[in-house]
Each structure stands twice: as C-alpha cells, then as structure tokens.
PDB file of C-alpha atoms and ligand atoms in Angstrom:
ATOM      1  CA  UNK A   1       0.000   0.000   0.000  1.00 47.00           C
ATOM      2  CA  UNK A   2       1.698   3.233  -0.820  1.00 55.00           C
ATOM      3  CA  UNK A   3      -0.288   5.609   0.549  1.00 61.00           C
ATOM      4  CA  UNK A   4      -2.088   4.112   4.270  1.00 60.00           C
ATOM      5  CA  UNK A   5      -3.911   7.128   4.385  1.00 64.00           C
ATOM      6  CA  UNK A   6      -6.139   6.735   1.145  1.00 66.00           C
ATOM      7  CA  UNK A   7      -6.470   2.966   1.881  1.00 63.00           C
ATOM      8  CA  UNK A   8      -9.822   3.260  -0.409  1.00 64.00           C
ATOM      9  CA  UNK A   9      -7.568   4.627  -3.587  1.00 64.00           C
ATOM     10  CA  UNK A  10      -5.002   1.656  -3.044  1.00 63.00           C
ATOM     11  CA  UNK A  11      -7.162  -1.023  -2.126  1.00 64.00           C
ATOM     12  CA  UNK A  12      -6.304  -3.749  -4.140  1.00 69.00           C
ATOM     13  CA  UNK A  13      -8.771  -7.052  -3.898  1.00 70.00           C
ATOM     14  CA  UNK A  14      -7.067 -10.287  -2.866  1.00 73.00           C
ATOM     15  CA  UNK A  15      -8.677 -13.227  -3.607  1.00 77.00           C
ATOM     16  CA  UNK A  16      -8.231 -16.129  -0.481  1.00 79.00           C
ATOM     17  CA  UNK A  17      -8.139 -19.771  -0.960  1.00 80.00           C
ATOM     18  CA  UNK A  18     -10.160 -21.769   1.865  1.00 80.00           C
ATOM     19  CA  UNK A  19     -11.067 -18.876   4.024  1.00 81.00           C
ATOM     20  CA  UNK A  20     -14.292 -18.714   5.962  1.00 79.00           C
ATOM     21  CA  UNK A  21     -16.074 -16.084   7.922  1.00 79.00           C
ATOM     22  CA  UNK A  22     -18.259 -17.118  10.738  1.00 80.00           C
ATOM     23  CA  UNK A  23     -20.775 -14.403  12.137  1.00 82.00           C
ATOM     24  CA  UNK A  24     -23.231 -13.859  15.119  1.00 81.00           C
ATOM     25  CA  UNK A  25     -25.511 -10.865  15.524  1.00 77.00           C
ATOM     26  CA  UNK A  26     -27.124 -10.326  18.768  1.00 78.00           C
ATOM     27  CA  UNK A  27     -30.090  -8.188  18.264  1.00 74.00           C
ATOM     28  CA  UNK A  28     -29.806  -6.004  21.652  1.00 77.00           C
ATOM     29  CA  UNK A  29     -32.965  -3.766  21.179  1.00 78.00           C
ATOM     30  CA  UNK A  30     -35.982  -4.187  18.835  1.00 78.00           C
ATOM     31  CA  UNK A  31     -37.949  -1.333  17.836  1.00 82.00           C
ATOM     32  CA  UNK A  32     -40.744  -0.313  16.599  1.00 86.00           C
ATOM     33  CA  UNK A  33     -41.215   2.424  14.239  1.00 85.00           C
ATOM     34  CA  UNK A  34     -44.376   3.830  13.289  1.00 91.00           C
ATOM     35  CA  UNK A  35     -44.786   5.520   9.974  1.00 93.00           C
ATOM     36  CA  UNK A  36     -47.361   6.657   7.128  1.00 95.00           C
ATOM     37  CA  UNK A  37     -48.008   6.291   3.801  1.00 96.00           C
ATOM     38  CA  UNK A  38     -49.638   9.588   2.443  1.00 97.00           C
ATOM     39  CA  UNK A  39     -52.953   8.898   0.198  1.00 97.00           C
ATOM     40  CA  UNK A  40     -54.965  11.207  -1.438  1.00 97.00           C
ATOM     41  CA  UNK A  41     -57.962  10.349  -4.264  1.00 97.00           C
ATOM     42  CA  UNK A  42     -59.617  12.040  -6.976  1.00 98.00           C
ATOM     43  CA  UNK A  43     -62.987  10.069  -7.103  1.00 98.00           C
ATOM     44  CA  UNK A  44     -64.367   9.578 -10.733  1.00 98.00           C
ATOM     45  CA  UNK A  45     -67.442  10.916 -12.294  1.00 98.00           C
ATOM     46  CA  UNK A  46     -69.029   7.875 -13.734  1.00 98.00           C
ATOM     47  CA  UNK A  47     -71.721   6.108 -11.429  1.00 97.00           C
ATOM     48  CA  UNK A  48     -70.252   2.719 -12.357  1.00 97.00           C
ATOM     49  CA  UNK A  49     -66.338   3.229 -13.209  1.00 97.00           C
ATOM     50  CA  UNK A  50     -65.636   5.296 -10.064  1.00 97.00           C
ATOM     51  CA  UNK A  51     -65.732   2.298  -7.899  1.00 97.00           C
ATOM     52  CA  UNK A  52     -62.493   1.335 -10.298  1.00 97.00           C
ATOM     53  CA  UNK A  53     -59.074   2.879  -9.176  1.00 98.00           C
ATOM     54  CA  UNK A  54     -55.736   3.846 -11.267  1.00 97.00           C
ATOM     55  CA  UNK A  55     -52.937   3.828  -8.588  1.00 97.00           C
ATOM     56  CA  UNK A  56     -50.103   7.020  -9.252  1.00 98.00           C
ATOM     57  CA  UNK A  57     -47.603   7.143  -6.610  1.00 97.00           C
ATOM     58  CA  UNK A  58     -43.772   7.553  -5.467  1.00 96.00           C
ATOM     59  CA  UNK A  59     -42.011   6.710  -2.586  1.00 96.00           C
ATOM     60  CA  UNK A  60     -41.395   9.558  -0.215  1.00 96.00           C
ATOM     61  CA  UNK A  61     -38.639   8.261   2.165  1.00 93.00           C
ATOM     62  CA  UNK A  62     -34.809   8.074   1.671  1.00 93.00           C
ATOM     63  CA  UNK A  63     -31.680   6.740   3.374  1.00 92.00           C
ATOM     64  CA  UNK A  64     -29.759   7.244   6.368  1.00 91.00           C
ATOM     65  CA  UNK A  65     -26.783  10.077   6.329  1.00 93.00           C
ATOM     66  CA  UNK A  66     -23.571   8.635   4.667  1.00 93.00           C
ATOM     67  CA  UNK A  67     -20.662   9.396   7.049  1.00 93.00           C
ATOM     68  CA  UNK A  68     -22.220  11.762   8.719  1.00 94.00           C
ATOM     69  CA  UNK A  69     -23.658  13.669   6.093  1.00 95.00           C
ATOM     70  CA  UNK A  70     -27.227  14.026   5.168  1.00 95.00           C
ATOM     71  CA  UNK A  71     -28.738  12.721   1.776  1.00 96.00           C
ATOM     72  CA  UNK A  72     -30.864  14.383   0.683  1.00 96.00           C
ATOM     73  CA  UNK A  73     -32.457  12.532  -2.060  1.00 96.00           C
ATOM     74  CA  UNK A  74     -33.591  15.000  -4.819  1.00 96.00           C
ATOM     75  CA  UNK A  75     -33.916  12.701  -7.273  1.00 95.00           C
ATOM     76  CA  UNK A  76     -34.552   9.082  -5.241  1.00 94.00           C
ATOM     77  CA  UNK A  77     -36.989  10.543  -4.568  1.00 95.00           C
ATOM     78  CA  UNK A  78     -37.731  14.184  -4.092  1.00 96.00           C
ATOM     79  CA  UNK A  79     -38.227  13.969  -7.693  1.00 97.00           C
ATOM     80  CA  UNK A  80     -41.300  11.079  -8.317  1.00 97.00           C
ATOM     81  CA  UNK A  81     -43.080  12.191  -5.204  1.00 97.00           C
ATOM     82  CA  UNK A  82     -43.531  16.015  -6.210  1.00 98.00           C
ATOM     83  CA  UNK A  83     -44.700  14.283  -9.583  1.00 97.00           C
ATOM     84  CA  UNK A  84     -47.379  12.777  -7.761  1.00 97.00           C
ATOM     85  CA  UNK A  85     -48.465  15.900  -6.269  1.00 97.00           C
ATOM     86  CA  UNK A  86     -48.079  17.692  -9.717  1.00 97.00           C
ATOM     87  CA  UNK A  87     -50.126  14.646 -11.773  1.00 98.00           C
ATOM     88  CA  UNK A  88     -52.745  14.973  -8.883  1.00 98.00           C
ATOM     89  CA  UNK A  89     -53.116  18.679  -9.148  1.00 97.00           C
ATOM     90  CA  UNK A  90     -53.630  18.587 -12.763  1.00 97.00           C
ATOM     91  CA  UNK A  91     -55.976  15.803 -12.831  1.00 97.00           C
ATOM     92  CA  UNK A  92     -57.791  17.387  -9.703  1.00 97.00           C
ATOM     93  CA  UNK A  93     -59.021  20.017 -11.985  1.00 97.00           C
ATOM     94  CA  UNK A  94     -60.402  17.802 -14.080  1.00 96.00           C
ATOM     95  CA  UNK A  95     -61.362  14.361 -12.937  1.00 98.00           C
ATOM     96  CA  UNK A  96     -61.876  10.914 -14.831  1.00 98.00           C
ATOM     97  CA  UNK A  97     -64.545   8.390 -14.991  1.00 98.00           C
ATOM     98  CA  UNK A  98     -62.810   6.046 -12.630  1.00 98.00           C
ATOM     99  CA  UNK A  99     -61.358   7.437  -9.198  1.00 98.00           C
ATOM    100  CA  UNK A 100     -57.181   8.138  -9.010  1.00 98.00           C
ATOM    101  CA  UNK A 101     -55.471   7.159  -6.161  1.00 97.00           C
ATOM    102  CA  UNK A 102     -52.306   9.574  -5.282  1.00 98.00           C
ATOM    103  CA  UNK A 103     -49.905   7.806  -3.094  1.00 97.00           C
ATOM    104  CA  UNK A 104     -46.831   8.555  -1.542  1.00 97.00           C
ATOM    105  CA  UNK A 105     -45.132   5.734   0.094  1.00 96.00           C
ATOM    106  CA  UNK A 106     -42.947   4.924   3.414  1.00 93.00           C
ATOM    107  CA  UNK A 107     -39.697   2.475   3.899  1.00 92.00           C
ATOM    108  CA  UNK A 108     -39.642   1.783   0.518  1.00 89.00           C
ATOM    109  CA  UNK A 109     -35.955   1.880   0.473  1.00 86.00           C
ATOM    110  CA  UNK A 110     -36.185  -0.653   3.303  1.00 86.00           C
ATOM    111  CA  UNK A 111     -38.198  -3.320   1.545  1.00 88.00           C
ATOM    112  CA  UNK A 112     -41.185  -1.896   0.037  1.00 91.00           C
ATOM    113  CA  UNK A 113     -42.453  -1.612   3.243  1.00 92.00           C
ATOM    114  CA  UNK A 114     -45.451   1.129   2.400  1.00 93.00           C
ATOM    115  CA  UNK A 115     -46.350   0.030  -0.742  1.00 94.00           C
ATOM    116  CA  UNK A 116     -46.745  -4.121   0.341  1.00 95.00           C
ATOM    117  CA  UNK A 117     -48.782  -2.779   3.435  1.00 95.00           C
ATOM    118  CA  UNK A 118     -51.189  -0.765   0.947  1.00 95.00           C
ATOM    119  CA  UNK A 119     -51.688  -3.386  -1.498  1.00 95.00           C
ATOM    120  CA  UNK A 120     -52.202  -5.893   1.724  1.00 94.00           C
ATOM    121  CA  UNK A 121     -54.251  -3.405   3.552  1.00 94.00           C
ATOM    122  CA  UNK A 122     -57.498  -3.536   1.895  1.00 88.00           C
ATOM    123  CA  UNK A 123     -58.016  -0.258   2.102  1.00 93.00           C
ATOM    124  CA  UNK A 124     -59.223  -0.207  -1.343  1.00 95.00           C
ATOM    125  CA  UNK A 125     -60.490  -3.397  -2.892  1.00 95.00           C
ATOM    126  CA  UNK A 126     -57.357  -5.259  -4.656  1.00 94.00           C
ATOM    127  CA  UNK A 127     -59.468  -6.265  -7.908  1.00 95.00           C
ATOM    128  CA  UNK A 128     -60.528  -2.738  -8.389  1.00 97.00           C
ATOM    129  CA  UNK A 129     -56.797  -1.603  -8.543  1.00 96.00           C
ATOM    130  CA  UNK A 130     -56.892  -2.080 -12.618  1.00 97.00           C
ATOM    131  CA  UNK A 131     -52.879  -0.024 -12.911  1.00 97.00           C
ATOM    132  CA  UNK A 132     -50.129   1.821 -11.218  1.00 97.00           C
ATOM    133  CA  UNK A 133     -48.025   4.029 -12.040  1.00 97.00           C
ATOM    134  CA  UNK A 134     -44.589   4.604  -9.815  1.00 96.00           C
ATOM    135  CA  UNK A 135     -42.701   7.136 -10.121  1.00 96.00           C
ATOM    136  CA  UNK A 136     -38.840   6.598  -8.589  1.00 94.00           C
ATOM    137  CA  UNK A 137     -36.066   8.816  -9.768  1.00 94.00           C
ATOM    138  CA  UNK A 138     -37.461  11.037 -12.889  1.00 96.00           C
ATOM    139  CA  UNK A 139     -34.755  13.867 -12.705  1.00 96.00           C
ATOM    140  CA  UNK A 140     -31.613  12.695 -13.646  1.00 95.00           C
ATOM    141  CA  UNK A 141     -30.025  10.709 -16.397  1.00 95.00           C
ATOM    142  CA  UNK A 142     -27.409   8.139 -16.089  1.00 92.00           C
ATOM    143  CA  UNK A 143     -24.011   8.329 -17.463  1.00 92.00           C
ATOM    144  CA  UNK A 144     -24.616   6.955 -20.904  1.00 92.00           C
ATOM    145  CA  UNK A 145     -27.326   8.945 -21.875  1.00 94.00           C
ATOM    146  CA  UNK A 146     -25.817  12.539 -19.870  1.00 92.00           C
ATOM    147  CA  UNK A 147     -26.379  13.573 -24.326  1.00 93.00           C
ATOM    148  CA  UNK A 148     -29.429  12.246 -25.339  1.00 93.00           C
ATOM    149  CA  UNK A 149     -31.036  11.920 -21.558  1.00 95.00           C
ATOM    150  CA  UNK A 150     -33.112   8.849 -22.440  1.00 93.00           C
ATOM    151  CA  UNK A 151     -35.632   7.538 -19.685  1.00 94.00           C
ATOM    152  CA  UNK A 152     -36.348   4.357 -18.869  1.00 93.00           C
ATOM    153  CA  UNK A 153     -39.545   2.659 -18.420  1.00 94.00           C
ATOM    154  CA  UNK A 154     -39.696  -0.563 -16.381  1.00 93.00           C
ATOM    155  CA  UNK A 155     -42.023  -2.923 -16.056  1.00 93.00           C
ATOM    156  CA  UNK A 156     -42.376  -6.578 -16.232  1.00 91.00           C
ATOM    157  CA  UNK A 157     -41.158  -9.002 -18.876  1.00 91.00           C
ATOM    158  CA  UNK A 158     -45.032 -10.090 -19.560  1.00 92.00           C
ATOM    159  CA  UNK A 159     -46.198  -6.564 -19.410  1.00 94.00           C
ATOM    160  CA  UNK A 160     -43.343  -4.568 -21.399  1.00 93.00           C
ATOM    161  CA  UNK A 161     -44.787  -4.991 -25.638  1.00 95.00           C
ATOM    162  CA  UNK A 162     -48.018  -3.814 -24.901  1.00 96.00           C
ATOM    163  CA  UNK A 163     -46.792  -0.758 -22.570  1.00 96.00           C
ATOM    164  CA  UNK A 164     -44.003   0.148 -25.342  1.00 95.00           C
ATOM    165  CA  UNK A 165     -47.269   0.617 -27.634  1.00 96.00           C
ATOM    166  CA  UNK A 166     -49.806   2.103 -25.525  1.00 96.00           C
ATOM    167  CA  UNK A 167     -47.250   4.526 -24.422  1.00 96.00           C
ATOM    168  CA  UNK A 168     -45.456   5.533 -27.446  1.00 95.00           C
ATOM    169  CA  UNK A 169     -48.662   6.451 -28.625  1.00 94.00           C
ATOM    170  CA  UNK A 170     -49.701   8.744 -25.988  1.00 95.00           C
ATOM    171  CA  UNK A 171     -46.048  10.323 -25.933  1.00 94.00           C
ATOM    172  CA  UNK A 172     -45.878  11.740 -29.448  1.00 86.00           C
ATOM    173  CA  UNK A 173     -44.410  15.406 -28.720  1.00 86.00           C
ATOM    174  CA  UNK A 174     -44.616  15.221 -24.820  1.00 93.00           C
ATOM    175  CA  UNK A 175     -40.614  14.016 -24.550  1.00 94.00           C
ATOM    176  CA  UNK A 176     -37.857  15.039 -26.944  1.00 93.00           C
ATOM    177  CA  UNK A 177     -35.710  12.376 -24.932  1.00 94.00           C
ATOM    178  CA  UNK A 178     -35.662   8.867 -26.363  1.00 93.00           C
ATOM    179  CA  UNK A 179     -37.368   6.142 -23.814  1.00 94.00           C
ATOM    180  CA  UNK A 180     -35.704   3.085 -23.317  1.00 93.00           C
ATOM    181  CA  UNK A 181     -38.533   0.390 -22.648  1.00 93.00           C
ATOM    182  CA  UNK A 182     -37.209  -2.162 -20.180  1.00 90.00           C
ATOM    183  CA  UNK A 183     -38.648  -5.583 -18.052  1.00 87.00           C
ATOM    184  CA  UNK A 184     -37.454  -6.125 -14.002  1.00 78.00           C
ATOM    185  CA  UNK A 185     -34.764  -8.672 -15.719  1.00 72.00           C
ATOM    186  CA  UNK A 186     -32.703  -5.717 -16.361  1.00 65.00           C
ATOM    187  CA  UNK A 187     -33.595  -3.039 -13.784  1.00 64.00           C
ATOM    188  CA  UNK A 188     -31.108  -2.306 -11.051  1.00 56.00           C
ATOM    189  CA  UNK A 189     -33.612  -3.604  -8.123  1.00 59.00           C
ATOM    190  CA  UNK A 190     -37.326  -3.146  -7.605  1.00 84.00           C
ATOM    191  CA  UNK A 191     -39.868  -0.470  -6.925  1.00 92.00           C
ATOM    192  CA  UNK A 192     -43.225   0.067  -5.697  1.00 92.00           C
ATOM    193  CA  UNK A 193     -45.066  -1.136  -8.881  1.00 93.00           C
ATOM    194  CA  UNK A 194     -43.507  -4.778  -7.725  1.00 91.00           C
ATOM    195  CA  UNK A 195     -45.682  -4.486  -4.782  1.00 92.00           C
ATOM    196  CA  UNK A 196     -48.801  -4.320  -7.351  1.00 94.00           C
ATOM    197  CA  UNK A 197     -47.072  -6.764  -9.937  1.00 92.00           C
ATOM    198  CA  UNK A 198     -46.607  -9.530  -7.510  1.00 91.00           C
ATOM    199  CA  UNK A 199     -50.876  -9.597  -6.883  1.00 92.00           C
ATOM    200  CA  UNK A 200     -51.585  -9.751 -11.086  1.00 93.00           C
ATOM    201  CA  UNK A 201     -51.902  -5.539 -11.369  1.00 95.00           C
ATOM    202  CA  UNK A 202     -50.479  -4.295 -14.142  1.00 95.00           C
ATOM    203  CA  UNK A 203     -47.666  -1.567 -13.556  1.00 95.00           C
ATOM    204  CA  UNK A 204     -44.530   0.263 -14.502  1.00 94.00           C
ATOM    205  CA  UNK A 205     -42.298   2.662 -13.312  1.00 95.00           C
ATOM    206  CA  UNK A 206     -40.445   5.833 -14.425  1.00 95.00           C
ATOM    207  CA  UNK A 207     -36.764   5.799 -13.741  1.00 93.00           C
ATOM    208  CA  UNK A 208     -34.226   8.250 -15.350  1.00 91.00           C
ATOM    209  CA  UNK A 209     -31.114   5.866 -14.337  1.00 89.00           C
ATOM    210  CA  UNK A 210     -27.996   5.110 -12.137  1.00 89.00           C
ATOM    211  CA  UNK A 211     -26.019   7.757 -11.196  1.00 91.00           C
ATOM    212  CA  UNK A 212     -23.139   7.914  -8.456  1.00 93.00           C
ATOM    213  CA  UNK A 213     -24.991  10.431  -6.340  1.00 93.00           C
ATOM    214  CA  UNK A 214     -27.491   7.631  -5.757  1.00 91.00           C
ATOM    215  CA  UNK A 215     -28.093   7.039  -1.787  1.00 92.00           C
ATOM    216  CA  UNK A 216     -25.223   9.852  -1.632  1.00 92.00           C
ATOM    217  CA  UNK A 217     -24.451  13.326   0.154  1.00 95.00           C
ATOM    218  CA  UNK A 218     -24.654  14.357  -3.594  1.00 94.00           C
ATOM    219  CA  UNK A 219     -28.096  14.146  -4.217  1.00 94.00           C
ATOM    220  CA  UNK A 220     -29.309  17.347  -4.594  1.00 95.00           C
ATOM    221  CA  UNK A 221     -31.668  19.918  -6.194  1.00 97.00           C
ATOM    222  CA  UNK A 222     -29.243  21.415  -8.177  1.00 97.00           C
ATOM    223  CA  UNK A 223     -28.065  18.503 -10.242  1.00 96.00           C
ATOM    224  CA  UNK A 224     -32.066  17.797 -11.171  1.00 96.00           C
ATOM    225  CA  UNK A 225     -32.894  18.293 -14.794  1.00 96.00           C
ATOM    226  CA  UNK A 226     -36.075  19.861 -14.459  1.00 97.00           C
ATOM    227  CA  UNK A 227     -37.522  20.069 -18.143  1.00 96.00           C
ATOM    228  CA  UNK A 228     -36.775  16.334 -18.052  1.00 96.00           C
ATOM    229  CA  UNK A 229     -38.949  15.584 -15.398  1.00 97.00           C
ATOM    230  CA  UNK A 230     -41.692  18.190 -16.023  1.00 97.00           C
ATOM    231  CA  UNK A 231     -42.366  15.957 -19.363  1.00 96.00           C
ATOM    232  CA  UNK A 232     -41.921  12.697 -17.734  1.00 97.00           C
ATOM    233  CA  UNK A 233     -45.202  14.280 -15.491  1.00 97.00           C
ATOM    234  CA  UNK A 234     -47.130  15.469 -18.339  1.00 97.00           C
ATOM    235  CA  UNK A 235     -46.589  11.821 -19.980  1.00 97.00           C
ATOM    236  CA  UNK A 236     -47.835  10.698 -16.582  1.00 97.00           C
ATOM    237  CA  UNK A 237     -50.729  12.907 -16.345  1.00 98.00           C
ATOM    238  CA  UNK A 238     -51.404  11.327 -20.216  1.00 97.00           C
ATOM    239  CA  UNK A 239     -51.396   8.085 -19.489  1.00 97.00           C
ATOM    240  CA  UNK A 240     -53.414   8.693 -15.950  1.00 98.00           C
ATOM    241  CA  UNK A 241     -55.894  10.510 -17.678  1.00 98.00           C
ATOM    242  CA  UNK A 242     -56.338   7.894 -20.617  1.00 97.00           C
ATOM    243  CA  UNK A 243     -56.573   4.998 -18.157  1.00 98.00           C
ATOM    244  CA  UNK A 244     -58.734   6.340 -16.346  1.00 98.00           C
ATOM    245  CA  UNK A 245     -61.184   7.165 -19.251  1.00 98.00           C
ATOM    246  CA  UNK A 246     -61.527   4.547 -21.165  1.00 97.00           C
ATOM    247  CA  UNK A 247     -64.438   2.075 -21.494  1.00 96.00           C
ATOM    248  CA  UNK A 248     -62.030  -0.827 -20.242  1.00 96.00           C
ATOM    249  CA  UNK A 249     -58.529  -0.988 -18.848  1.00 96.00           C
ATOM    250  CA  UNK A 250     -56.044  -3.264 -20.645  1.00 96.00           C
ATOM    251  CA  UNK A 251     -54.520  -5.956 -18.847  1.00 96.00           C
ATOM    252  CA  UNK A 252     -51.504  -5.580 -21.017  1.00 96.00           C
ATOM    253  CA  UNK A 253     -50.424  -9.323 -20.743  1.00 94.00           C
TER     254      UNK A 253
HETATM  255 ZN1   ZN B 301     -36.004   5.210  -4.977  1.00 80.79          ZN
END
C-alpha cells in the first residue's frame, strides 16, 4: 500500500483460498417504528367506473446520512413524489370516470415496506386496482445517456410490448428524450409497482437511471434536470388521464 492514508484509492482485492467467515448478531434492542403512507384520491365521475381505481404514486422516504452527512435525495426521490403531487393537481381540476389514487409511500428503500402494506391493507379493494403508475427517480439521467437523456420505463417481462405501444402512442411530442422500454430482468432492483405486480396488477415505473450520487451526500436539487422531469409528469398525467377514461382498462399481458 503506498499511501495508508487513502487505503480506499489503493485497495487492491485479494482473492483467499479456503477462508471462511463465521458471524453472530445479537439483536440487543428491537424497535418499533411507526410511519405513514400519504394517500390522497380524486374520485371519478361515472356512477359505475368510479368504484375502479388507477394507482399514481412515489415513494417519499430516503436513506440514512452517509458518514455523517445528510442525503438528501432530490432525485430518489424528491423527484417522483412532487410528480405525484403535480399529476394529482392537474388531474384534480379535471377528474376521470374512474377514481385516481395519489400515493406517496414509506420504507420503501427498506423493503417496500409502504407500498406491500397498501396493497395488503385492503383499504381499497385489490381487484378494483386495474394499474399503477410509480414514479422513482425522474430527474436525472445516467451516465450513458448525460447527451441524449433517455428515460427508462420498467415494467415486467409479460407486461413490457403492450406498454411500449400504448405509451409511445400517448407520448408523441410530450418528450424530446428517447425512452428506453425495459422488463425487471434488467432493472437495477425493484420499486413500488412490484408491490402491485406480484398480486396480477399491471404496472410500470419511471426511472431516469444510475447515477453515483445515488443514496449519496450528492443528491441534490441542483443537479435535477427539471424540463426532463416536467415531461416525464405530463406523460404521466397522459397516461393517468387515458386509463382512467376509457371504457375498459387493458390488462396488457
Ligand atoms: Zn427510490
């Protein structure tokens, strides 16, 4: 090591022959922590289809400070849960046939805490959940698209064809940034919309990418690509809007 004092810089990785780690935790203190999920709805207009929900929502929580300093999160996920509040605003003003749910979540980066508890809850009758939409990171792009500041759009492997073309239609003129149509397979971890996937509802979520502020110090306002993200709401609001509407909601399988 040439430098001991940058140990990180230096570090070189040694791989060991026949060496085993053996580990005990001791749990000293359990605790529990109560927290909330924020919900708001927009109830529909038509007699019959109100009773029907569209889910929109965004985790609101983030992760612990990071040697001592605070993250703050802008984009994971300052970023989707003011896109809630924008989408629900908008559509507020002018509501649909079937009743929007607006959700913010809790512990998501701890498990998908708030979102399995909602789904789970009851709260709102599972098989009248018909889609959600989650919104986690829509304000940044990742290194290989800092030029062309594609967005992806993740969903799952059965679900992904038929999303790529009910989308696409809907976004003609709303993005000038290409959208990169992805399943799970290839998405760095889960979101929210698993919580809905895993019970047969249809979902997706918006995610502008990995960056290296992610869960970092260095995730702040100022680095948030605001156009980007107003369009990934209107696109939001679109496809809330047309979901909402229409005589029946696609299963998308
Ligand atoms: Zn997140």
């Amino acid at each position: 090591m040439k430098d001991p004092a940058n140990i990180l810089e230096n570090y070189k990785p040694q791989a060991l022959d026949n060496v085993y780690l053996y580990s005990k935790i001791d749990i000293l203190k359990e605790e529990i922590i109560l927290t909330k999920n924020v919900v708001g709805v927009v109830e529909g207009t038509d007699p019959v289809l109100r009773d029907e929900y569209i889910v929109v929502g965004a985790h609101l929580d983030h992760v612990k400070p990071v040697k001592g300093k605070v993250c703050n999160g802008a984009d994971d996920n300052a970023s989707g849960s003011s896109g809630v509040i924008e989408i629900a605003e908008a559509l507020a003003m002018n509501p649909c046939k079937r009743s929007v749910i607006f959700i913010t979540y809790t512990a998501e980066e701890m498990g998908l805490y708030g979102s399995r508890y909602f789904v789970g809850s009851n709260a709102f009758p599972l098989e009248q959940i018909k889609f959600n939409l989650n919104m986690d990171m829509i304000g940044r792009s990742d290194p290989d698209h800092e030029q062309d500041r594609a967005h992806y759009v993740v969903t799952n492997k059965k679900y992904v064809d038929k999303l790529e073309e009910f989308i696409s239609e809907l976004n003609d003129g709303i993005t000038d940034f290409p959208l990169i149509f992805d399943n799970d397979e290839h998405s760095p971890g889960g979101s929210d919309h698993q919580s809905y996937i895993s019970q047969g509802i249809p979902a997706f979520f918006f995610f502008s990418g990995l960056h290296k502020d992610l869960h970092q110090p260095g995730d702040d306002p100022e680095k948030i690509d605001y156009p980007k993200a107003e369009s990934i709401c209107r696109l939001g609001y679109l496809i809330t809007t047309k979901l909402a509407n229409m005589e029946t909601v696609p299963t998308f399988e």
